[in-house]
Amino acid sequence: GAGVSQSPSNKVTEKGKDVELRCDPISGHTALYWYRQSLGQGLEFLIYFQGNSAPDKSGLPSDRFSAERTGGSVSTLTIQRTQQEDSAVYLCASSFAQGVSTEAFFGQGTRLTVV
Amino acid sequence: AQSVSQHNHHVILSEAASLELGCNYSYGGTVNLFWYVQYPGQHLQLLLKYFSGDPLVKGIKGFEAEFIKSKFSFNLRKPSVQWSDTAEYFCAVNGGAAGNKLTFGGGTRVLVKP
């Protein structure tokens, strides 16, 4: 597609439920990022996929969070047993991993509200 | 650990004032540097980037940034701001010791009063 697409754009879920957030990166981009942006906070790195390498999961806040990237394209971020503190905007970005154009392109985000 | 620091969390200024936002990084090696902007209600978008060459780079909307390698800095500037520059600004770095992963600073909220 023309840009990074995230779905859903908004998600309201009850505390304790699992949620899945989807990201469709720009075609051909080998690097994919997930970030979290809470109200009034900066960008919190969650996870980074680059090609076929093992993902950098160093930013995942707990073992309730996981992500996968199937076929080197679409990625899903899963949050199990959601808590109220998980409420935030979850941002996905993609980029070329190497070369002179490694800037990341961001999607519009998924606003997650845990009630 | 590699990090990116933005010194100002909030900046308030009047239209036509000059703006400078600081960004420092702690990486070694050859880095790529970026400034992103997030206007209210919009997604993050690239303002400008530096990969190599002239350390003074010009971006969209009259913004520029200067890479000073000896100071590990990449400060963003605009000579005369407009109300429409109200946004949050993020500095980001990849390359060098950090590899390809893009790391962001904490962001600076800029409010331009009309």
Short mmCIF file of C-alpha atoms in Angstrom, two decimals:
data_model
loop_
_atom_site.label_atom_id
_atom_site.label_comp_id
_atom_site.label_asym_id
_atom_site.label_seq_id
_atom_site.Cartn_x
_atom_site.Cartn_y
_atom_site.Cartn_z
CA GLY A 1 0.00 0.00 0.00
CA ALA A 2 0.92 3.66 -0.10
CA GLY A 3 1.53 3.96 3.61
CA VAL A 4 1.65 2.07 6.87
CA SER A 5 -1.82 0.85 7.74
CA GLN A 6 -2.92 -0.03 11.26
CA SER A 7 -6.12 -1.61 12.42
CA PRO A 8 -8.30 -1.10 14.25
CA SER A 9 -7.96 2.66 14.62
CA ASN A 10 -9.70 2.51 17.97
CA LYS A 11 -10.20 -0.36 20.37
CA VAL A 12 -12.05 -0.38 23.66
CA THR A 13 -11.66 -3.53 25.69
CA GLU A 14 -12.47 -4.74 29.15
CA LYS A 15 -9.73 -5.28 31.66
CA GLY A 16 -8.47 -8.85 31.49
CA LYS A 17 -9.33 -9.41 27.83
CA ASP A 18 -6.77 -10.10 25.13
CA VAL A 19 -6.36 -7.74 22.17
CA GLU A 20 -4.63 -7.99 18.82
CA LEU A 21 -3.39 -4.97 16.93
CA ARG A 22 -2.45 -5.24 13.28
CA CYS A 23 0.11 -3.42 11.18
CA ASP A 24 0.53 -3.54 7.40
CA PRO A 25 3.90 -1.99 6.55
CA ILE A 26 4.89 -0.31 3.34
CA SER A 27 5.59 -2.91 0.68
CA GLY A 28 9.30 -3.73 0.47
CA HIS A 29 10.19 -2.38 3.88
CA THR A 30 12.20 -4.95 5.78
CA ALA A 31 12.24 -3.23 9.16
CA LEU A 32 9.15 -2.87 11.33
CA TYR A 33 8.77 -1.17 14.69
CA TRP A 34 6.11 -1.01 17.38
CA TYR A 35 6.01 1.95 19.75
CA ARG A 36 3.62 3.03 22.45
CA GLN A 37 2.62 6.61 23.12
CA SER A 38 0.80 7.33 26.35
CA LEU A 39 -0.94 10.61 27.09
CA GLY A 40 1.67 13.27 27.64
CA GLN A 41 4.52 10.81 27.20
CA GLY A 42 7.09 10.32 24.49
CA LEU A 43 7.56 7.34 22.25
CA GLU A 44 8.18 4.11 24.11
CA PHE A 45 9.96 1.50 22.01
CA LEU A 46 8.37 -1.95 22.18
CA ILE A 47 9.79 -4.25 19.54
CA TYR A 48 11.80 -4.15 16.32
CA PHE A 49 11.80 -6.63 13.44
CA GLN A 50 14.50 -6.57 10.81
CA GLY A 51 14.28 -9.03 7.96
CA ASN A 52 14.79 -12.60 9.09
CA SER A 53 16.80 -11.68 12.16
CA ALA A 54 15.56 -12.39 15.65
CA PRO A 55 13.41 -9.47 16.76
CA ASP A 56 14.63 -7.00 19.35
CA LYS A 57 12.08 -7.45 22.12
CA SER A 58 13.92 -5.37 24.67
CA GLY A 59 11.16 -2.79 24.95
CA LEU A 60 8.24 -5.09 25.72
CA PRO A 61 7.03 -4.03 29.18
CA SER A 62 5.91 -7.46 30.38
CA ASP A 63 5.34 -11.02 29.23
CA ARG A 64 1.73 -10.12 28.50
CA PHE A 65 3.00 -8.40 25.38
CA SER A 66 4.11 -10.29 22.30
CA ALA A 67 4.42 -9.60 18.61
CA GLU A 68 5.00 -11.54 15.46
CA ARG A 69 5.66 -10.72 11.88
CA THR A 70 4.46 -13.27 9.40
CA GLY A 71 6.14 -13.67 6.04
CA GLY A 72 8.23 -10.61 6.62
CA SER A 73 5.23 -8.35 6.10
CA VAL A 74 2.17 -7.99 8.33
CA SER A 75 2.76 -7.76 12.06
CA THR A 76 0.45 -8.40 14.98
CA LEU A 77 0.96 -7.05 18.48
CA THR A 78 -0.89 -9.07 21.10
CA ILE A 79 -1.61 -7.91 24.62
CA GLN A 80 -2.92 -10.57 26.94
CA ARG A 81 -4.97 -9.93 30.07
CA THR A 82 -5.08 -6.21 29.40
CA GLN A 83 -4.68 -3.76 32.25
CA GLN A 84 -5.76 -0.14 32.50
CA GLU A 85 -2.16 1.01 32.28
CA ASP A 86 -2.00 -0.54 28.82
CA SER A 87 -4.27 2.24 27.56
CA ALA A 88 -2.26 4.19 24.99
CA VAL A 89 -1.81 4.78 21.29
CA TYR A 90 0.14 1.95 19.71
CA LEU A 91 2.18 3.06 16.72
CA CYS A 92 3.67 0.94 13.99
CA ALA A 93 6.41 2.11 11.65
CA SER A 94 8.33 0.55 8.81
CA SER A 95 11.50 1.36 6.93
CA PHE A 96 14.19 -0.01 4.70
CA ALA A 97 16.74 -1.59 7.00
CA GLN A 98 19.82 -0.46 5.12
CA GLY A 99 20.98 2.17 2.71
CA VAL A 100 20.34 5.89 2.64
CA SER A 101 16.62 5.78 3.24
CA THR A 102 16.24 4.22 6.64
CA GLU A 103 13.78 6.77 7.94
CA ALA A 104 10.69 5.24 9.45
CA PHE A 105 7.20 5.86 8.14
CA PHE A 106 4.48 5.76 10.75
CA GLY A 107 0.91 4.59 10.69
CA GLN A 108 -1.94 6.50 12.27
CA GLY A 109 -1.87 4.28 15.32
CA THR A 110 -4.37 2.24 17.27
CA ARG A 111 -5.87 3.97 20.27
CA LEU A 112 -6.40 1.31 22.92
CA THR A 113 -8.64 2.02 25.88
CA VAL A 114 -8.90 -0.54 28.65
CA VAL A 115 -11.96 -0.07 30.85
CA ALA B 1 23.69 2.32 26.72
CA GLN B 2 22.85 4.23 23.59
CA SER B 3 20.43 7.08 24.16
CA VAL B 4 18.94 10.17 22.59
CA SER B 5 18.29 13.21 24.77
CA GLN B 6 16.07 16.17 24.11
CA HIS B 7 16.72 18.83 26.68
CA ASN B 8 13.50 20.79 26.53
CA HIS B 9 10.25 19.03 27.30
CA HIS B 10 8.04 22.07 26.74
CA VAL B 11 8.67 25.26 24.82
CA ILE B 12 6.27 28.19 24.61
CA LEU B 13 6.95 31.08 22.29
CA SER B 14 5.20 33.74 20.25
CA GLU B 15 4.80 33.87 16.50
CA ALA B 16 7.85 35.18 14.65
CA ALA B 17 10.17 34.12 17.46
CA SER B 18 13.11 31.89 16.65
CA LEU B 19 13.09 28.27 17.72
CA GLU B 20 15.94 25.95 18.61
CA LEU B 21 15.42 22.47 20.00
CA GLY B 22 18.35 20.53 21.34
CA CYS B 23 19.14 16.90 20.62
CA ASN B 24 22.14 14.91 21.79
CA TYR B 25 22.96 11.26 21.32
CA SER B 26 25.43 8.93 22.95
CA TYR B 27 26.24 6.60 20.06
CA GLY B 28 29.65 5.97 18.63
CA GLY B 29 30.34 5.49 14.96
CA THR B 30 28.59 6.84 11.91
CA VAL B 31 25.00 7.69 12.69
CA ASN B 32 21.91 8.76 10.79
CA LEU B 33 19.88 11.53 12.37
CA PHE B 34 16.25 12.49 12.03
CA TRP B 35 13.70 14.96 13.27
CA TYR B 36 10.06 13.97 13.27
CA VAL B 37 7.04 16.15 13.96
CA GLN B 38 3.61 15.24 15.25
CA TYR B 39 0.95 17.89 14.74
CA PRO B 40 -2.11 17.71 17.00
CA GLY B 41 -4.27 14.77 16.00
CA GLN B 42 -1.93 13.66 13.23
CA HIS B 43 0.60 10.89 12.82
CA LEU B 44 4.35 11.28 13.06
CA GLN B 45 6.01 12.53 9.94
CA LEU B 46 9.58 13.17 8.91
CA LEU B 47 10.75 16.77 9.11
CA LEU B 48 14.33 16.29 7.95
CA LYS B 49 17.19 13.82 8.00
CA TYR B 50 20.97 13.66 7.90
CA PHE B 51 22.93 10.76 6.46
CA SER B 52 26.16 12.31 5.21
CA GLY B 53 27.58 15.37 3.51
CA ASP B 54 26.71 18.94 4.45
CA PRO B 55 26.07 18.95 8.20
CA LEU B 56 23.47 21.67 7.79
CA VAL B 57 20.33 20.08 6.45
CA LYS B 58 17.15 21.77 5.41
CA GLY B 59 13.76 20.23 5.80
CA ILE B 60 10.16 21.08 5.16
CA LYS B 61 8.35 24.17 6.39
CA GLY B 62 11.51 26.23 6.85
CA PHE B 63 13.13 23.97 9.41
CA GLU B 64 16.84 23.17 9.43
CA ALA B 65 19.17 21.19 11.64
CA GLU B 66 22.90 21.16 12.15
CA PHE B 67 24.91 18.03 12.86
CA ILE B 68 27.91 18.75 15.07
CA LYS B 69 29.82 15.50 15.35
CA SER B 70 32.20 16.71 18.05
CA LYS B 71 29.25 17.59 20.26
CA PHE B 72 27.10 14.56 19.35
CA SER B 73 24.34 17.04 18.62
CA PHE B 74 21.67 17.57 15.99
CA ASN B 75 19.75 20.69 16.97
CA LEU B 76 16.63 21.77 15.13
CA ARG B 77 16.08 25.41 14.25
CA LYS B 78 13.55 27.69 12.63
CA PRO B 79 14.19 31.42 12.35
CA SER B 80 10.58 32.53 12.61
CA VAL B 81 7.84 30.24 13.87
CA GLN B 82 4.18 30.29 13.01
CA TRP B 83 1.16 29.26 15.01
CA SER B 84 0.92 26.20 12.76
CA ASP B 85 4.27 24.97 14.09
CA THR B 86 2.56 24.01 17.33
CA ALA B 87 3.39 20.32 17.59
CA GLU B 88 5.55 17.75 19.31
CA TYR B 89 9.02 17.27 17.90
CA PHE B 90 11.09 14.11 18.20
CA CYS B 91 14.74 13.57 17.47
CA ALA B 92 15.79 10.07 16.38
CA VAL B 93 19.03 8.26 15.63
CA ASN B 94 20.10 5.00 14.05
CA GLY B 95 23.32 3.51 12.79
CA GLY B 96 26.64 3.42 14.55
CA ALA B 97 26.85 1.27 17.63
CA ALA B 98 23.07 0.95 17.75
CA GLY B 99 22.76 -0.71 14.37
CA ASN B 100 19.71 -0.06 12.25
CA LYS B 101 17.19 0.28 15.06
CA LEU B 102 15.72 3.77 15.25
CA THR B 103 15.82 5.26 18.75
CA PHE B 104 13.81 8.34 19.70
CA GLY B 105 14.34 11.08 22.19
CA GLY B 106 11.61 11.93 24.68
CA GLY B 107 10.09 14.66 22.52
CA THR B 108 9.57 18.40 22.93
CA ARG B 109 6.14 19.96 22.96
CA VAL B 110 6.15 23.34 21.25
CA LEU B 111 3.32 25.79 21.68
CA VAL B 112 3.32 28.86 19.48
CA LYS B 113 1.05 31.62 20.68
CA PRO B 114 -0.66 33.65 17.96
#
